[in-house]
Short mmCIF file of C-alpha atoms and ligand atoms in Angstrom, two decimals:
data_model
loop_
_atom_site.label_atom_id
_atom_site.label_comp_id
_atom_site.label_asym_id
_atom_site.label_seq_id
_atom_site.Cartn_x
_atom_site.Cartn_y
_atom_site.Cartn_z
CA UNK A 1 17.65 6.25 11.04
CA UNK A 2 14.90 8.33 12.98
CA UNK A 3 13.39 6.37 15.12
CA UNK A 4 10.38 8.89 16.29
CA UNK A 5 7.07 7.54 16.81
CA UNK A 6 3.58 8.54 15.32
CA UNK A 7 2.21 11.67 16.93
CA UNK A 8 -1.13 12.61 14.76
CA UNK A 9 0.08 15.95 14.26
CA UNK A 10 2.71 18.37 12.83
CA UNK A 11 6.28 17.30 12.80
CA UNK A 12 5.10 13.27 13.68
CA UNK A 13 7.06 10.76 11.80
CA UNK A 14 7.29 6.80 11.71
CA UNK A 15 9.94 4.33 12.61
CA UNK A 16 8.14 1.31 10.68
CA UNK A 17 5.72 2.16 8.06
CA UNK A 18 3.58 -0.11 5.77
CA UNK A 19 3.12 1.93 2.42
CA UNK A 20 0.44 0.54 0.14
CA UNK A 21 0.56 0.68 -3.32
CA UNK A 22 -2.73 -0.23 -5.36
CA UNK A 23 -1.60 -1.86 -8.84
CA UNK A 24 -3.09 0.95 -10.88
CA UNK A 25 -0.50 2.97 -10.14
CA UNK A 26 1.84 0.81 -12.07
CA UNK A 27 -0.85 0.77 -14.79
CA UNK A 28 -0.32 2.56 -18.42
CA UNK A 29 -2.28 3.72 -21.02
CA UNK A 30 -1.78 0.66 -23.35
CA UNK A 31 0.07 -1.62 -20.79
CA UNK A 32 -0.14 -3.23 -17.26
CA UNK A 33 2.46 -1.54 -16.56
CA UNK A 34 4.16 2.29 -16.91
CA UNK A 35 7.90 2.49 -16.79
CA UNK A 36 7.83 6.05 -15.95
CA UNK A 37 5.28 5.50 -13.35
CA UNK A 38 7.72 2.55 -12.17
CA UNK A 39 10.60 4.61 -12.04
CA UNK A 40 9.09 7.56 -10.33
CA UNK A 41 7.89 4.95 -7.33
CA UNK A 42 11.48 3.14 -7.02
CA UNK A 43 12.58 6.89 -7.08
CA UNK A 44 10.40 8.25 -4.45
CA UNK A 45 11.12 4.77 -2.25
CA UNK A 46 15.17 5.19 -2.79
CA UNK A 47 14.52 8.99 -1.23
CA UNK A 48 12.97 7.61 1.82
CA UNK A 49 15.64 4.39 2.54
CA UNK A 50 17.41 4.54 5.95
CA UNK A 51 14.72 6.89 6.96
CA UNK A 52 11.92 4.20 7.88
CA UNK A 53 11.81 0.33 7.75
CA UNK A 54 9.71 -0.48 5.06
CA UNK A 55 7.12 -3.04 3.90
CA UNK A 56 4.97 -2.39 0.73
CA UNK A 57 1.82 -4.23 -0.11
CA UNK A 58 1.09 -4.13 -3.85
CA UNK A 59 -2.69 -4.63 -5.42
CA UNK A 60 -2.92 -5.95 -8.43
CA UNK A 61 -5.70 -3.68 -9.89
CA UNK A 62 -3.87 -3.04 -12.72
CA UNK A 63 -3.47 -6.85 -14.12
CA UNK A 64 -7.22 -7.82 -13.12
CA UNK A 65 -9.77 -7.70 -10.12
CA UNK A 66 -11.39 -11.22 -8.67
CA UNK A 67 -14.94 -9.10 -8.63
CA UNK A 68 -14.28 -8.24 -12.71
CA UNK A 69 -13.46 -11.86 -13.58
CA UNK A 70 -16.65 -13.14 -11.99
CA UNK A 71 -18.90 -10.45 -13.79
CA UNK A 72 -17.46 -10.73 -16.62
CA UNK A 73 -16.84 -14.12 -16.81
CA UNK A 74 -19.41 -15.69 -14.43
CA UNK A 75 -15.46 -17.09 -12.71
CA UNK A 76 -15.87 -18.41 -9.47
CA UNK A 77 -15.04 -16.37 -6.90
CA UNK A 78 -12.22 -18.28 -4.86
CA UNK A 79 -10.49 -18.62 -8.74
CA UNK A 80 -11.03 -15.25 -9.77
CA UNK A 81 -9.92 -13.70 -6.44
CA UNK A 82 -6.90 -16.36 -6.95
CA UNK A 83 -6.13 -15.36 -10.18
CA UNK A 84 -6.11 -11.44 -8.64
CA UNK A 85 -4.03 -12.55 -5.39
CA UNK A 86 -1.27 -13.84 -8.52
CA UNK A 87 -1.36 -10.56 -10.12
CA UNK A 88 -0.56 -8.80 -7.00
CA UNK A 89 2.74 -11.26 -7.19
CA UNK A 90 3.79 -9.91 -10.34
CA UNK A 91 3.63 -6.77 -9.89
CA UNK A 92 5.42 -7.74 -6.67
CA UNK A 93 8.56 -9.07 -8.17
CA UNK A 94 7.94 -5.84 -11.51
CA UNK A 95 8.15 -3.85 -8.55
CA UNK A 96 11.29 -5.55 -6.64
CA UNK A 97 13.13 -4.98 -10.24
CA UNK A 98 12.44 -1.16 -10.22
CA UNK A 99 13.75 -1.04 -6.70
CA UNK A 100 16.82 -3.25 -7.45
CA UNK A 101 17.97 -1.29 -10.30
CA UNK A 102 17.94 1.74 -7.72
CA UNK A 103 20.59 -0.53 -5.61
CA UNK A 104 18.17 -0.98 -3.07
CA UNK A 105 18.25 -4.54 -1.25
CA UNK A 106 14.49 -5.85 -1.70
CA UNK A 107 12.66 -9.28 -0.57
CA UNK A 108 9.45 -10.10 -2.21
CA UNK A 109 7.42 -12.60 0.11
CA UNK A 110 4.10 -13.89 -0.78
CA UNK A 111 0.83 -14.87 0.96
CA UNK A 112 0.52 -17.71 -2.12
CA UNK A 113 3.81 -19.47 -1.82
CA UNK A 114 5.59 -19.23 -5.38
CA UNK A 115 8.64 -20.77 -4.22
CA UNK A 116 10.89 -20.66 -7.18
CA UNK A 117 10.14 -16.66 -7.40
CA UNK A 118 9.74 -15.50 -3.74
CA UNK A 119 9.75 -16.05 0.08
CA UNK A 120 6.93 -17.20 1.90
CA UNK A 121 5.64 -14.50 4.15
CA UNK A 122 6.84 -15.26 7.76
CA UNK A 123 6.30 -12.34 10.13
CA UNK A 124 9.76 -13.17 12.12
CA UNK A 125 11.89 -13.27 8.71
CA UNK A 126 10.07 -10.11 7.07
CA UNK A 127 11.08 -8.21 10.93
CA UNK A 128 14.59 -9.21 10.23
CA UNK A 129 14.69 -7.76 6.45
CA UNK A 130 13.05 -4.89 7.60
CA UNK A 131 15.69 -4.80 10.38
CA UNK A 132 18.49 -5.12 8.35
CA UNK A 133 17.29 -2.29 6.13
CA UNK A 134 15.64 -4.33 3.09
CA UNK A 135 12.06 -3.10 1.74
CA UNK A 136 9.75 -5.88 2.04
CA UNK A 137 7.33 -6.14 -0.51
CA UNK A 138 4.07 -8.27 0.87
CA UNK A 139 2.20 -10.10 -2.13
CA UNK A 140 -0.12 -12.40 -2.95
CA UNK A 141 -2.85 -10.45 -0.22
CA UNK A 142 -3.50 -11.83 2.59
CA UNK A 143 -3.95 -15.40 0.71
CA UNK A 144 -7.23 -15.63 1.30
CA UNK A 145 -10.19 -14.95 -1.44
CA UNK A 146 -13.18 -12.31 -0.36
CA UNK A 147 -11.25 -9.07 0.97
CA UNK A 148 -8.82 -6.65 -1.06
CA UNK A 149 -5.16 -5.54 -0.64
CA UNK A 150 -6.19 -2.55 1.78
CA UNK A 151 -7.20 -5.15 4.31
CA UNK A 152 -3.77 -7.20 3.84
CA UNK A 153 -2.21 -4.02 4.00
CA UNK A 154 -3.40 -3.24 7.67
CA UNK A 155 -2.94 -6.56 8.99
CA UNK A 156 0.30 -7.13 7.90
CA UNK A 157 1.01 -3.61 8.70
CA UNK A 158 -0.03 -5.02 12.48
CA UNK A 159 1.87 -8.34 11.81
CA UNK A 160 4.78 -6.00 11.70
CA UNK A 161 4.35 -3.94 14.06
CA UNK A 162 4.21 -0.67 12.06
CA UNK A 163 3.36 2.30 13.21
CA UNK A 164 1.13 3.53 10.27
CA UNK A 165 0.03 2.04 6.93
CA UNK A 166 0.04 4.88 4.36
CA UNK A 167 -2.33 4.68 1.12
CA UNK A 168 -0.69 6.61 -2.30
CA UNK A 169 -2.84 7.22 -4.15
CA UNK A 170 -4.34 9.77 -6.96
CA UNK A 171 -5.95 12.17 -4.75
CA UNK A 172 -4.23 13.92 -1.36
CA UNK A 173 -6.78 12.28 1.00
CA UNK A 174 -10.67 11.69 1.89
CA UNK A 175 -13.52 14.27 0.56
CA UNK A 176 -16.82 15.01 1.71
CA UNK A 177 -17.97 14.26 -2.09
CA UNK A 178 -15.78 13.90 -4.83
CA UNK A 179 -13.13 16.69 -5.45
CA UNK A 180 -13.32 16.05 -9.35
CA UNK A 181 -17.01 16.77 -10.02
CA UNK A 182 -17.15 19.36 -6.92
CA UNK A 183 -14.10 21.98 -6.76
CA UNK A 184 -15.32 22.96 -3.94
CA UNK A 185 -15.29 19.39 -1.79
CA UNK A 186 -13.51 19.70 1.78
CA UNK A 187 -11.04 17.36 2.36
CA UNK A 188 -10.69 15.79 6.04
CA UNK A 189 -7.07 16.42 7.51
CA UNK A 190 -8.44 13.40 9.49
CA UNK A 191 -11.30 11.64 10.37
CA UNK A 192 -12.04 8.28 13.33
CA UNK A 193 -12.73 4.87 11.50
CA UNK A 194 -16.20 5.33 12.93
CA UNK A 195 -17.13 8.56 11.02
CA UNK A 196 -15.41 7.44 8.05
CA UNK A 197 -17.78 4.00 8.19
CA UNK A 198 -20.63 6.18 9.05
CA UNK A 199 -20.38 8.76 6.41
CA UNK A 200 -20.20 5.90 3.92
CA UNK A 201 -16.73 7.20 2.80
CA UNK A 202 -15.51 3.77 0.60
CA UNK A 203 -13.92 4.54 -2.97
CA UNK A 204 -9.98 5.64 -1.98
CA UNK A 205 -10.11 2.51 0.44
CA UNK A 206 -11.90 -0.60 1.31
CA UNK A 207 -14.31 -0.23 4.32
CA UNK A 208 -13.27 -3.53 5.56
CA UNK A 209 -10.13 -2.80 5.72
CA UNK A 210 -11.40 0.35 7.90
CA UNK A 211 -13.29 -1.90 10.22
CA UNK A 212 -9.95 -3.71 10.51
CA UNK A 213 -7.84 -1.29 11.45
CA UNK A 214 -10.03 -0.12 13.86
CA UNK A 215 -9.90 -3.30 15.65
CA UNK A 216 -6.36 -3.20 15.21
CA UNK A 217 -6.23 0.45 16.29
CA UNK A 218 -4.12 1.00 13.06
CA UNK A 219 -3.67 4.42 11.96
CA UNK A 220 -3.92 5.00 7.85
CA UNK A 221 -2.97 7.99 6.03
CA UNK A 222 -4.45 8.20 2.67
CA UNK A 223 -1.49 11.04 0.82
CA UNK A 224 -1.42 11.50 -2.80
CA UNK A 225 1.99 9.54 -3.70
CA UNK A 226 2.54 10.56 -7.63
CA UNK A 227 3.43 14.12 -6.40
CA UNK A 228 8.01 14.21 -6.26
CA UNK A 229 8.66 14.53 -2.91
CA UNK A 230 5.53 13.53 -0.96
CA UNK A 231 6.41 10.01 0.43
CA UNK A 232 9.21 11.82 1.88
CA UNK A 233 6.83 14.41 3.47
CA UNK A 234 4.56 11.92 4.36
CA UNK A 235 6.99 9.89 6.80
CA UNK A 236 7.81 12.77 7.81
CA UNK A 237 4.32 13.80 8.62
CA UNK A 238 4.59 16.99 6.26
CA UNK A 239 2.07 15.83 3.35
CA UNK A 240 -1.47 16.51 3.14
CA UNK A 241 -3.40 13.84 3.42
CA UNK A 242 -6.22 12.26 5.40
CA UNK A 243 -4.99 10.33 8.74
CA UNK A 244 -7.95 7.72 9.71
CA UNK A 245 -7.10 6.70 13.54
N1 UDP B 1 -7.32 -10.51 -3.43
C1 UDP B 1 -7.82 -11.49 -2.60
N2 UDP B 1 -7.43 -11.53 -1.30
C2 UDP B 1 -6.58 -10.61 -0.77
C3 UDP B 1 -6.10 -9.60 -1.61
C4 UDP B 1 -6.49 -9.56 -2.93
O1 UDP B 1 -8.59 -12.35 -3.02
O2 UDP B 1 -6.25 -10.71 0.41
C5 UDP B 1 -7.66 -10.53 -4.86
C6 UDP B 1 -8.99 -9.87 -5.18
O3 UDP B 1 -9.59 -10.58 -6.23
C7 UDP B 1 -8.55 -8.50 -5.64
C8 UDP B 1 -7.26 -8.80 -6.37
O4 UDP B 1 -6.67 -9.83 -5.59
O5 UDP B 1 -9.50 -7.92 -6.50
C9 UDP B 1 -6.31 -7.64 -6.51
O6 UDP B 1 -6.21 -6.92 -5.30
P1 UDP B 1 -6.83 -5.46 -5.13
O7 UDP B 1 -8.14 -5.37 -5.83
O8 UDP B 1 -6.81 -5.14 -3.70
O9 UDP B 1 -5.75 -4.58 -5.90
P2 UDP B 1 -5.63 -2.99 -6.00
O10 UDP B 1 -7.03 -2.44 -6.09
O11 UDP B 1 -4.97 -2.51 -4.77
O12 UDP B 1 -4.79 -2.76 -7.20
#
């Protein structure tokens, strides 16, 4: 294992890193979920075991949202964000398959205890997985309704002690406007939580999870994970991406 610590630059690389995974990516054209998308993941994870201890918190975008239930359905919001929190847990233990069929040891703990299908989330036995070399994955949010999985994802990732939580996603990092409509957008190698807050920057990532990890003094990188190869690069501090600190 390398046990180097975060240095914001070229060549930095993590010893404990909390990777978040929003539940779109799981998502298929037809179906909640994409087995090729779900093996690439547990592929892309395998490469990076021994390198890094690591935790992954999984949305649940891809099953439903609390906000589309409500205007949709006119669902209360502590049920609808309930019935999203329970999503996140399925993809959770759809996601702890993947990994186990790549013989990788994984514990699923949840925010919402489930116990007949997972752990309850207890910081000192997810530091001891994590020790022994088993990817945690963190469901179920942060168990309560009115944030998103970006803001369990950074205080977990500071629960844990990790030195970075890293957002895959679609797109390599944060624009100045959107790189689809505008080919000619700049993308910020990196930016402080305060000009990302202040340029009104929301979209790849929940602002309140920015004002979190500020407080927390949590670094994110936002890296585009469906690219072979760039989780690797990204622990290793090699990807583009966007680094928030
Ligand atoms: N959620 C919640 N509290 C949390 C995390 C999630 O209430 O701490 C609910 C919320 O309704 C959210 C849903 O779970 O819409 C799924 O999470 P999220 O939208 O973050 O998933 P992602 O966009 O990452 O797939």
């Amino acid at each position: 294992m390398k046990f180097r610590l975060f240095e914001g630059g070229g060549g930095m690389a993590y010893k404990r890193v909390l990777l978040k995974i929003t539940g779109e990516a799981l998502k298929g054209e037809s179906h909640i979920f994409d087995r090729k998308r779900l093996d690439f993941l547990a592929d892309e994870i395998k490469s990076i075991h021994g390198q890094v201890q690591l935790a992954i918190v999984i949305g649940g975008g891809n099953i439903v949202r609390g906000s589309y239930l409500t205007e949709n359905f006119g669902t209360d919001s502590a049920t609808a964000d309930h019935i999203g929190m329970m999503a996140t847990i399925q993809n959770a233990l759809m996601l702890q398959d993947f990994l186990d069929r790549e013989g990788l040891q994984t514990r699923v703990m949840t925010s919402i205890e489930v116990n007949k299908v997972a752990e309850p989330y207890i910081i000192r036995r997810a530091l001891r997985h994590l020790e022994k070399g088993r990817v945690v994955v963190l469901a179920g949010g942060t168990g309560n309704s009115g944030v998103t999985t970006d803001t369990a994802a950074v205080l977990r990732a500071s629960d844990i002690g990790a030195d970075v939580v890293m957002k895959g996603t679609k797109v390599d990092g944060v624009y100045a406007s959107d790189p689809m409509r505008n080919p000619d957008a700049k993308r910020y190698p990196k930016i402080s939580y305060n000009e990302f807050l202040k340029r009104g920057l929301g979209g790849i990532l929940d602002r309140s999870a920015v004002a979190q990890a500020e407080m927390k003094k949590m670094p994110i990188f936002i890296f585009k994970v469906f690219e072979q190869g760039n989780l690797l690069k990204a622990i290793n501090g090699e990807a583009a991406g966007t680094l928030i600190s």
